[in-house]
Coordinates of C-alpha atoms in Angstrom, one line a residue:
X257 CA -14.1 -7.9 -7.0
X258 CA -14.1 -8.1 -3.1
X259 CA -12.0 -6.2 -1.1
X260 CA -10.9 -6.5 2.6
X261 CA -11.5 -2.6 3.0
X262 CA -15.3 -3.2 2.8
X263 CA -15.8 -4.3 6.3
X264 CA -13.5 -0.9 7.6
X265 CA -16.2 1.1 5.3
X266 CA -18.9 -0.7 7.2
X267 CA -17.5 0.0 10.4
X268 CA -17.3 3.8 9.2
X269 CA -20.9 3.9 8.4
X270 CA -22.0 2.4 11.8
X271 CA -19.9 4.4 13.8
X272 CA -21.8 7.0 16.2
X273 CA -18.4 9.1 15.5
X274 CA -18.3 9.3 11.8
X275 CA -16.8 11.7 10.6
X276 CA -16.5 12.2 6.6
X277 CA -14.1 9.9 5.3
X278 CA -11.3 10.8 3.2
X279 CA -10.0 7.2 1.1
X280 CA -6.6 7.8 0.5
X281 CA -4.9 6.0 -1.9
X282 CA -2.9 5.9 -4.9
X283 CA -4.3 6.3 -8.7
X284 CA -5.3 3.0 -9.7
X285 CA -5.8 0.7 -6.6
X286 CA -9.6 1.1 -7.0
X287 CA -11.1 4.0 -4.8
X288 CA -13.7 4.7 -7.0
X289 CA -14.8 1.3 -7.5
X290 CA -15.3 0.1 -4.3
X291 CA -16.6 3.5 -2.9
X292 CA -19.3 3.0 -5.5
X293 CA -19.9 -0.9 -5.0
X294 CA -20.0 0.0 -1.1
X295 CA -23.0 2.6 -1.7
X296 CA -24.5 0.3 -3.9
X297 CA -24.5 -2.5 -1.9
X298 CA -25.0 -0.6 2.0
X299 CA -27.1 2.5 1.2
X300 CA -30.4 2.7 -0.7
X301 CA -28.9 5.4 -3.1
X302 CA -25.5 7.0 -4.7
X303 CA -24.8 10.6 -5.3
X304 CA -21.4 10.5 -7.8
X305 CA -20.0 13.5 -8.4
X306 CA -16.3 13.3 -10.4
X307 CA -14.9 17.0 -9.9
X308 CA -11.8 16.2 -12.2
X309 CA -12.7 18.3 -15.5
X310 CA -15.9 19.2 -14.3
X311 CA -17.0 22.8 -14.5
X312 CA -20.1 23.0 -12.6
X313 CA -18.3 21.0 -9.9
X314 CA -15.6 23.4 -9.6
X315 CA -18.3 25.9 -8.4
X316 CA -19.5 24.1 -5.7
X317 CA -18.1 25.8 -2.7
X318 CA -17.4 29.1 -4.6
X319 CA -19.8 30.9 -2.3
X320 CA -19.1 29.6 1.0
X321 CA -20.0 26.5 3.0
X322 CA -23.7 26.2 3.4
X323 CA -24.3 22.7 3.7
X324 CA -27.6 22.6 2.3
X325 CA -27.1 24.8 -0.2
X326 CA -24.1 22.2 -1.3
X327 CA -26.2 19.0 -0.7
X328 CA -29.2 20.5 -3.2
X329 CA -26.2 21.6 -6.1
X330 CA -24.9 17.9 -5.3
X331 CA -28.1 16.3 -5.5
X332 CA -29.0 18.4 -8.9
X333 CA -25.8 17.5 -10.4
X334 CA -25.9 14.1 -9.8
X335 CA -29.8 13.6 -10.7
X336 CA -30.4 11.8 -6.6
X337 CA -32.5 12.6 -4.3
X338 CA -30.0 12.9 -0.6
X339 CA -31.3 11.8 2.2
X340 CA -29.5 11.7 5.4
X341 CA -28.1 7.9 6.6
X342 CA -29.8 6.5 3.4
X343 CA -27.6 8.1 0.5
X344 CA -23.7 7.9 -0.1
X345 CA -22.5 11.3 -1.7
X346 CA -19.2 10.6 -3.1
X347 CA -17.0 13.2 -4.4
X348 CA -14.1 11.9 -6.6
X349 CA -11.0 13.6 -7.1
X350 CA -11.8 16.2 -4.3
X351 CA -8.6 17.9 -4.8
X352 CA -9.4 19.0 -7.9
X353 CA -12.0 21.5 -6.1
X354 CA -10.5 24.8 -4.4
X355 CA -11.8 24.6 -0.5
X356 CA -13.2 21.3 -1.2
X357 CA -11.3 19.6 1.9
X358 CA -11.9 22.5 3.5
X359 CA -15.3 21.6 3.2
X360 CA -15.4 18.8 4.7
X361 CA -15.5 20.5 8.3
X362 CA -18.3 22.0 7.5
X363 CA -20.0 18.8 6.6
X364 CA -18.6 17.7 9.9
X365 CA -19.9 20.5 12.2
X366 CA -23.2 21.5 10.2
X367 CA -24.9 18.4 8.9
X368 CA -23.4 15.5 10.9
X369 CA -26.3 13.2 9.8
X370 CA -25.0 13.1 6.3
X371 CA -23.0 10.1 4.8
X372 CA -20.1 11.8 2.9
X373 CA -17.0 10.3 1.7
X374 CA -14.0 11.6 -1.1
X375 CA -11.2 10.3 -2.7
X376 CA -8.5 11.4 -5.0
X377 CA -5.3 10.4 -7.1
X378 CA -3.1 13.0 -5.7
X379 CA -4.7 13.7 -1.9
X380 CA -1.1 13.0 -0.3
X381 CA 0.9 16.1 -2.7
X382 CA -2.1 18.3 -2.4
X383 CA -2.4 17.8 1.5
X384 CA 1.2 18.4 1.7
X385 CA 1.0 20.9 -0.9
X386 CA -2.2 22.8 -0.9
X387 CA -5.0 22.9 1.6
X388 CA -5.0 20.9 3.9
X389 CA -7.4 18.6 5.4
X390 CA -9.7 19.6 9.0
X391 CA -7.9 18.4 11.7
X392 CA -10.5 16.3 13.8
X393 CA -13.2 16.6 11.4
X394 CA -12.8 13.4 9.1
X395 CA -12.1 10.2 9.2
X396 CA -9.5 9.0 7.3
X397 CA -9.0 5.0 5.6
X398 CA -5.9 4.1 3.4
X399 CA -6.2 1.8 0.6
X400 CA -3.4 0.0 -0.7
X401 CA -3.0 -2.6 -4.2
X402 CA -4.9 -6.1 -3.6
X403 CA -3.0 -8.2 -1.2
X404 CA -1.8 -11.8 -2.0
X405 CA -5.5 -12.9 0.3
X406 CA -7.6 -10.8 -1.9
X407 CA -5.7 -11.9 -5.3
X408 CA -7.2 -15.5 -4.1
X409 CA -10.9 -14.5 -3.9
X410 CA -10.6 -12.7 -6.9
X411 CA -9.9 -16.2 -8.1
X412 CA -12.4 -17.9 -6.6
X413 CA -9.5 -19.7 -4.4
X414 CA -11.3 -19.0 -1.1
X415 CA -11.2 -22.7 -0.1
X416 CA -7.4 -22.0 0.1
X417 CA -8.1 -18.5 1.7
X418 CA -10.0 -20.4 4.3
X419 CA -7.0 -22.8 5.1
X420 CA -4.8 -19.9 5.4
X421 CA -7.0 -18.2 7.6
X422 CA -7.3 -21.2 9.8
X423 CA -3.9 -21.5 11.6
X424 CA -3.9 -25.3 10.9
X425 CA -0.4 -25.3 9.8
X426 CA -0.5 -29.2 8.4
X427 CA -3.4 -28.4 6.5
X428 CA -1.7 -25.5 5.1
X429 CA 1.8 -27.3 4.9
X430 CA 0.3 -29.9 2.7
X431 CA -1.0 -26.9 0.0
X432 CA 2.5 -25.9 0.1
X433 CA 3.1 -26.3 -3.3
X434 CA -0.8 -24.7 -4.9
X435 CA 0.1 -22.1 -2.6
X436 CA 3.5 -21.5 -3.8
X437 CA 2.5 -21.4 -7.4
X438 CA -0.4 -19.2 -6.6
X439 CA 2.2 -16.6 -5.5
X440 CA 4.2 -16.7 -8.3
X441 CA 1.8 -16.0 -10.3
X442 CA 0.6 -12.7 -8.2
X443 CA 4.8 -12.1 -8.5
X444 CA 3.9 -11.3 -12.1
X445 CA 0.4 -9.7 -12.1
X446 CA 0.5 -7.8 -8.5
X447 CA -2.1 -6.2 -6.9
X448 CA -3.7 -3.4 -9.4
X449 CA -7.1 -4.1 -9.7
X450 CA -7.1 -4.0 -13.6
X451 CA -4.1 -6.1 -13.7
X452 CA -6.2 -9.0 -11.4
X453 CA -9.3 -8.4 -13.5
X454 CA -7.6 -8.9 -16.8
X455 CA -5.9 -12.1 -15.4
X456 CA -8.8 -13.9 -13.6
X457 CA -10.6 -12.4 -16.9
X458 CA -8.3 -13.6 -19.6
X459 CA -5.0 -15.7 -18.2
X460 CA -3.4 -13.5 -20.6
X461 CA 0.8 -12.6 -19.3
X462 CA 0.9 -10.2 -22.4
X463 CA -2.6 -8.6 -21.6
X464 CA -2.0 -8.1 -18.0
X465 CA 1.6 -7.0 -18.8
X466 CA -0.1 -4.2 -21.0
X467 CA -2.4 -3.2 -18.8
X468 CA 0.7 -2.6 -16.3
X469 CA 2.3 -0.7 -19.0
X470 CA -0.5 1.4 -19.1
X471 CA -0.8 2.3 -15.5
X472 CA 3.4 3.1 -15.4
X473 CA 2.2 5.5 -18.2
X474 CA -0.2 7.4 -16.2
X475 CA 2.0 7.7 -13.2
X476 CA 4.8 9.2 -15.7
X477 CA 2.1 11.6 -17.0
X478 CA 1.2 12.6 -13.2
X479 CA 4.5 13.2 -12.7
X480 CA 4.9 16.0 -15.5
X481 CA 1.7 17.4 -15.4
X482 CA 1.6 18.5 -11.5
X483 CA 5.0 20.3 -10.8
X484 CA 7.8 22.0 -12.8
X485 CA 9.2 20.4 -15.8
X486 CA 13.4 20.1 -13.7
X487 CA 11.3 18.6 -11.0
X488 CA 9.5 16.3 -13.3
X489 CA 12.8 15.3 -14.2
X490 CA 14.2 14.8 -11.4
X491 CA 11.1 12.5 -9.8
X492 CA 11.5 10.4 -13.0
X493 CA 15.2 9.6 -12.0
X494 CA 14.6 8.7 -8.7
X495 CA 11.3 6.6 -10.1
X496 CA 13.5 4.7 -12.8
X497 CA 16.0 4.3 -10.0
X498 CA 14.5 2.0 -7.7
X499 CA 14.3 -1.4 -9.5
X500 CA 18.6 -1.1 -9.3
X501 CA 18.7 0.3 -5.7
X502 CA 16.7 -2.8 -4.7
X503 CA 18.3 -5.5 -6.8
X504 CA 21.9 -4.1 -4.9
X505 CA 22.6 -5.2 -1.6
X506 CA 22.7 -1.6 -0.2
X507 CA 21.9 -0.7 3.3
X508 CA 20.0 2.3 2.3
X509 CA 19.2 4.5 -0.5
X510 CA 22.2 6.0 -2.6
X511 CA 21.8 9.1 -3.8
X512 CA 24.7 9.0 -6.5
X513 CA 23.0 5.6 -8.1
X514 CA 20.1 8.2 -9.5
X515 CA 22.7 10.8 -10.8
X516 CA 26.4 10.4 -10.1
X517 CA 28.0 13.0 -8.0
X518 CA 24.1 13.9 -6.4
X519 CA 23.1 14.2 -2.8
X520 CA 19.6 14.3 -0.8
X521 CA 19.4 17.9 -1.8
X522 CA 18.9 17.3 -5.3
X523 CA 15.9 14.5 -4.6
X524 CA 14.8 15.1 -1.5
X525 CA 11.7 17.3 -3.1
X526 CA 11.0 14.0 -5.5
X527 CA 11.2 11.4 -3.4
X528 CA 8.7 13.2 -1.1
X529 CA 6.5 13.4 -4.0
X530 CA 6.4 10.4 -4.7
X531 CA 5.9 9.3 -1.1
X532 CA 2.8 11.7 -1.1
X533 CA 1.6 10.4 -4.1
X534 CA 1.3 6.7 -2.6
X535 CA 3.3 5.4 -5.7
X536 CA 6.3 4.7 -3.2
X537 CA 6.8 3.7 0.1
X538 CA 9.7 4.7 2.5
X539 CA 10.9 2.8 5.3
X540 CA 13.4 4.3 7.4
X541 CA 16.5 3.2 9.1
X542 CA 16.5 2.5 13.3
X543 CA 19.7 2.9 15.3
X544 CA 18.3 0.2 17.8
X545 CA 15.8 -2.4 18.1
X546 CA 13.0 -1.4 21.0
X547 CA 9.8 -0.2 21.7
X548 CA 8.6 2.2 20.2
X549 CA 10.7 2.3 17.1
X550 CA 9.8 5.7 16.2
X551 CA 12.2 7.0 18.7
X552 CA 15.2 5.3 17.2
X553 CA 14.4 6.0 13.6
X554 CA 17.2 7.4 11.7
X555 CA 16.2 9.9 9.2
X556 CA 19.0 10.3 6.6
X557 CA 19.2 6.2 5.9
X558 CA 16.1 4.6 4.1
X559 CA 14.9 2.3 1.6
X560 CA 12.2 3.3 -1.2
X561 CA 9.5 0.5 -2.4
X562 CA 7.2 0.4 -4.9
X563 CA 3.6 0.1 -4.1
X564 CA 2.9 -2.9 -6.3
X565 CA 5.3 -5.8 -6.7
X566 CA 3.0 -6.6 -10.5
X567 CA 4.7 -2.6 -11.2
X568 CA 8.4 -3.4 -10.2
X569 CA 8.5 -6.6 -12.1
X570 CA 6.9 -4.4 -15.0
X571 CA 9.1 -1.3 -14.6
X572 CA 12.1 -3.7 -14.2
X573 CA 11.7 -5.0 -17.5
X574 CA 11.3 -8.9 -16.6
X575 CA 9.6 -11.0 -19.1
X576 CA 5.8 -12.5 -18.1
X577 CA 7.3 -15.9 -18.9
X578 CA 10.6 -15.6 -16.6
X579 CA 8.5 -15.2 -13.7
X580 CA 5.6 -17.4 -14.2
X581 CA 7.5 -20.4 -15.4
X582 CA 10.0 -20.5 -13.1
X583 CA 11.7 -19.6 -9.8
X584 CA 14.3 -18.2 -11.5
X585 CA 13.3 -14.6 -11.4
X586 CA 12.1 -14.7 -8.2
X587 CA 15.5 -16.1 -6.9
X588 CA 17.9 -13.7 -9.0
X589 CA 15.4 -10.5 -8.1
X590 CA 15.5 -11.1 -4.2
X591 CA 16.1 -7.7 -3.7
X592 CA 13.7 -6.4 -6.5
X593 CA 10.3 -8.7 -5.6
X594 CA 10.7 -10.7 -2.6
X595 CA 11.3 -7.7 -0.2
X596 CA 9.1 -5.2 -2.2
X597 CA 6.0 -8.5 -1.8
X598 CA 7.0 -8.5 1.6
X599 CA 6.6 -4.8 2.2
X600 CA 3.4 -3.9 0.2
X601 CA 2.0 -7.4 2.5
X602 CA 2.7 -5.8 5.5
X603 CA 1.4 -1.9 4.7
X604 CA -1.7 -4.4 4.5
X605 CA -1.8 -4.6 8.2
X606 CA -3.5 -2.4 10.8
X607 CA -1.2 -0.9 13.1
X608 CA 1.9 -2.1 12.0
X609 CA 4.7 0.0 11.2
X610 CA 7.7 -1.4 9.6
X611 CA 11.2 -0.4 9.8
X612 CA 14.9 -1.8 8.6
X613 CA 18.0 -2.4 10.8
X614 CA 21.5 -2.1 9.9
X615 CA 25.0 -1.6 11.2
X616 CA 27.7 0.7 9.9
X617 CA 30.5 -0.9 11.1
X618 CA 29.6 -4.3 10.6
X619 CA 27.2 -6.2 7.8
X620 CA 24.8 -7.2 10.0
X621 CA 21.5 -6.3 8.7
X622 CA 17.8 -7.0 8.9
X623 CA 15.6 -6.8 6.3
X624 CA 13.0 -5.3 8.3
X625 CA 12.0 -4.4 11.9
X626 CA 8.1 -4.5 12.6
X627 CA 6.1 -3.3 15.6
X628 CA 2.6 -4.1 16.1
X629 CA 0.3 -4.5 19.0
X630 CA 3.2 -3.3 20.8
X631 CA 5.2 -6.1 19.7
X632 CA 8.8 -5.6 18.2
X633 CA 9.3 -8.3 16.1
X634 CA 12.7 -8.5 14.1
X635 CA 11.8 -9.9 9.9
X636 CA 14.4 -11.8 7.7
X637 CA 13.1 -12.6 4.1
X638 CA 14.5 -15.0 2.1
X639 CA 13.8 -15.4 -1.5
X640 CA 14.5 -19.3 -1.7
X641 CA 14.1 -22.1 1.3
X642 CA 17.3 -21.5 2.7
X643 CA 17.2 -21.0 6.1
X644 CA 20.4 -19.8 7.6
X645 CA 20.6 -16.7 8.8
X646 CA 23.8 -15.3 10.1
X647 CA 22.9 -11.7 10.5
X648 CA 19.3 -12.7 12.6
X649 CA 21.1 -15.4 14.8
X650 CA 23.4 -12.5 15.6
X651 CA 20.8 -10.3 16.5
X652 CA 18.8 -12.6 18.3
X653 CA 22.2 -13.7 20.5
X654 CA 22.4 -9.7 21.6
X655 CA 18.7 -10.0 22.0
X656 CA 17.2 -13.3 24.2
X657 CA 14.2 -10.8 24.7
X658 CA 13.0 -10.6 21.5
X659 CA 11.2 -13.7 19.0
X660 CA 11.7 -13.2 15.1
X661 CA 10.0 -14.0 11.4
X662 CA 11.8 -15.7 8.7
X663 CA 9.8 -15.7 5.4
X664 CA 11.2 -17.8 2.8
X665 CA 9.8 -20.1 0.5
X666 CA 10.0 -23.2 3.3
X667 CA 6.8 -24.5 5.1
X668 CA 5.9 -23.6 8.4
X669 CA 8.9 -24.1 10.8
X670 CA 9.7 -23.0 14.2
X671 CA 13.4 -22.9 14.7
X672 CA 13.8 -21.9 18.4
X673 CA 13.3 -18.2 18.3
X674 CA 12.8 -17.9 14.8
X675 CA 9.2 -19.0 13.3
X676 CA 10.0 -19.6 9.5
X677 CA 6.5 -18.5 7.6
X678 CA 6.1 -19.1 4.1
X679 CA 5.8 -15.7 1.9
X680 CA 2.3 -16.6 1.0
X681 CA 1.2 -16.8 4.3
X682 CA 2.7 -12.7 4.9
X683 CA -0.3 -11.4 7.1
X684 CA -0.9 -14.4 9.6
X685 CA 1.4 -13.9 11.8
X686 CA 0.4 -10.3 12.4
X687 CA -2.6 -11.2 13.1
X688 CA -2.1 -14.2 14.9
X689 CA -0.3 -11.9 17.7
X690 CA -1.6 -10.8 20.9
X691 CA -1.3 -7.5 22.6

């Protein structure tokens, strides 16, 4: 399948700065299959090397960091003959190498004209964690689940990708309803490769539905196999958690909804592993609404998403048939899908960083605050086509500076301030904007 992150990888190879390049990621959104289909398709070789489990991998920087010495062992090991700016040497699961990202400067410094780029499951905890990575010596490219765009060409729909694209809103406005029905079904199957391979493959709800099963299962089993067994425990709470804290109307994260009585003491560690392990995003609070946001951020109030609205639906327990058939559970699970879609949409786009807003003292709250190209732009998400918005007008009457997004399931609109996009339509907006 095609992916959007080809063209940065193409841009990394040209680049008269390359660095090596570290694809960070979580386990499952396909680092190893497109760093492989890249090389295949861009370089006239591909030297593979998986260092999870693999002894004589281990070894590799044992005695020190001669590059050359390291390129022949990686060449032997992998049965290629390197050959610098003509083969890709991928080493998978890096982390699992003592001094491996270490390495990487050495690569960096010694033997520029070498291609090399790594991935791993669990980069984030060991960076945090373990060694970390050479400050100024790599390049570094995240890579998130399939967006909505790339869940179309792995249908074949890139007639309708084309439209999207195109900013003809009437054209668009008149696909309203394909479009719409397109997204409910990437509601249910998300944007985990395997998931969108075994539906374009097999328009199977229960096989897909497995196959989400199945990845839940490995990101339990990462969770007790890297840290202590209490802290295991307590990442799994705070996992289970977060289909509940979303579904409620809460203005931030509540501690005592994981474990009654508890405070950010008690999960502070496993949220933070979970951010590190990619299977989570945070997204912070801001006490006001300017540029940059960063400087109004307010730590101790966030919100935790999943990194795959296919997952939630899955670790929420909704039934394949509930969400495909109707627009009941994407109505009843606003919370729980429609902001999570939004969200994981939005980590799609370069340079954006995406914040909440809320009030203590009053209910006034938006659903998120983005700031891109140095553009504040308050976001409202609706789940249905209703388009009233009492905490946004609000806003926007204390704000006649500022233009805002409503996504909801309505067509294009623009409402005086307020440009109503539809949620299949997430991205264009973004990248619509000028600086």
């Amino acid at each position: 399948m095609d992916r959007k992150i080809t063209k940065q990888l193409i841009e990394w190879k040209n680049s008269a700065e390359r660095k090596p390049l570290i694809l960070a990621g979580a386990r499952q959104v396909g680092k190893t299959y497109i760093l492989k289909k890249f090389g295949a398709d861009e370089y006239d070789n591909v030297a593979y090397l998986n260092c999870d489990h693999n002894e004589q991998a281990r070894n590799l920087f044992a005695e020190g960091y001669d590059i050359q010495r390291i390129i022949t062992a990686i060449g032997a090991l992998t049965h290629q003959n390197i050959k610098p700016g003509k083969t890709l040497i991928i080493l998978d699961e890096i982390q699992e190498i003592k001094h491996g990202l270490t390495a990487l400067k050495y690569f960096c410094e010694d033997a520029p004209e070498y291609h090399v780029a790594v991935a791993g499951s669990l980069l984030g905890v060991t960076l945090r964690h373990g060694e970390s990575a050479p400050v100024g010596k790599v390049n570094i490219i995240k890579m998130y689940p399939m967006d909505f765009e790339e869940f179309l060409m792995a249908k074949g729909k890139t007639d309708l990708l084309r439209v999207l694209q195109s900013r003809d809103v009437a054209t668009i406005s008149m696909l309203h309803t394909t479009l719409t029905s397109l997204l409910r079904e990437y509601y249910f199957v998300g944007g985990m490769p395997e998931s969108v391979a075994t539906y374009v493959k097999t328009l199977d709800p229960n096989a897909v539905r497995k196959v989400q099963n199945d990845i839940l299962f490995v990101y339990r089993s990462d969770m007790s196999k890297h840290v202590s067994t209490s802290e295991a425990a307590r990442i799994s709470m705070v996992w289970q958690s977060i289909p509940s804290q979303l579904a409620k109307e809460n203005k931030k994260f509540i501690y005592g909804a994981v474990k009654a009585g508890s405070r950010a003491k008690d999960f502070e560690i496993a949220i933070q592993w979970l951010v590190d392990a990619g299977l989570v995003y945070r997204v912070s609070r801001v006490r006001d609404v300017a540029v940059p946001l960063k400087f109004y951020e307010d730590f101790n109030a966030f919100k935790l998403f999943l990194l795959d609205v296919g997952l939630l639906g899955a670790l929420s327990e909704i039934e394949p048939a509930q969400m495909l058939l109707s627009n009941v559970a994407i109505k009843e699970y606003k919370g729980a899908l429609t902001e999570n879609y939004v969200l994981c949409q939005l980590k799609c786009v370069s340079d954006l960083f995406a914040y909440y807003y809320s009030r203590d003292d009053s209910k006034l709250e938006l659903d998120f605050v983005v700031q891109h190209n140095g553009v504040v732009t308050p976001v409202e998400v609706k789940a249905e086509e209703n388009l009233r918005s009492k905490s946004l007008s609000s806003f926007l009457s204390t704000h006649p500076d500022l233009r805002a997004i409503r996504f909801s399931m309505s067509k294009y609109i623009e409402q005086d301030r307020i440009t109503n996009v539809p949620l299949y339509a997430v991205v264009l907006p973004f990248f619509w904007q000028k600086p």
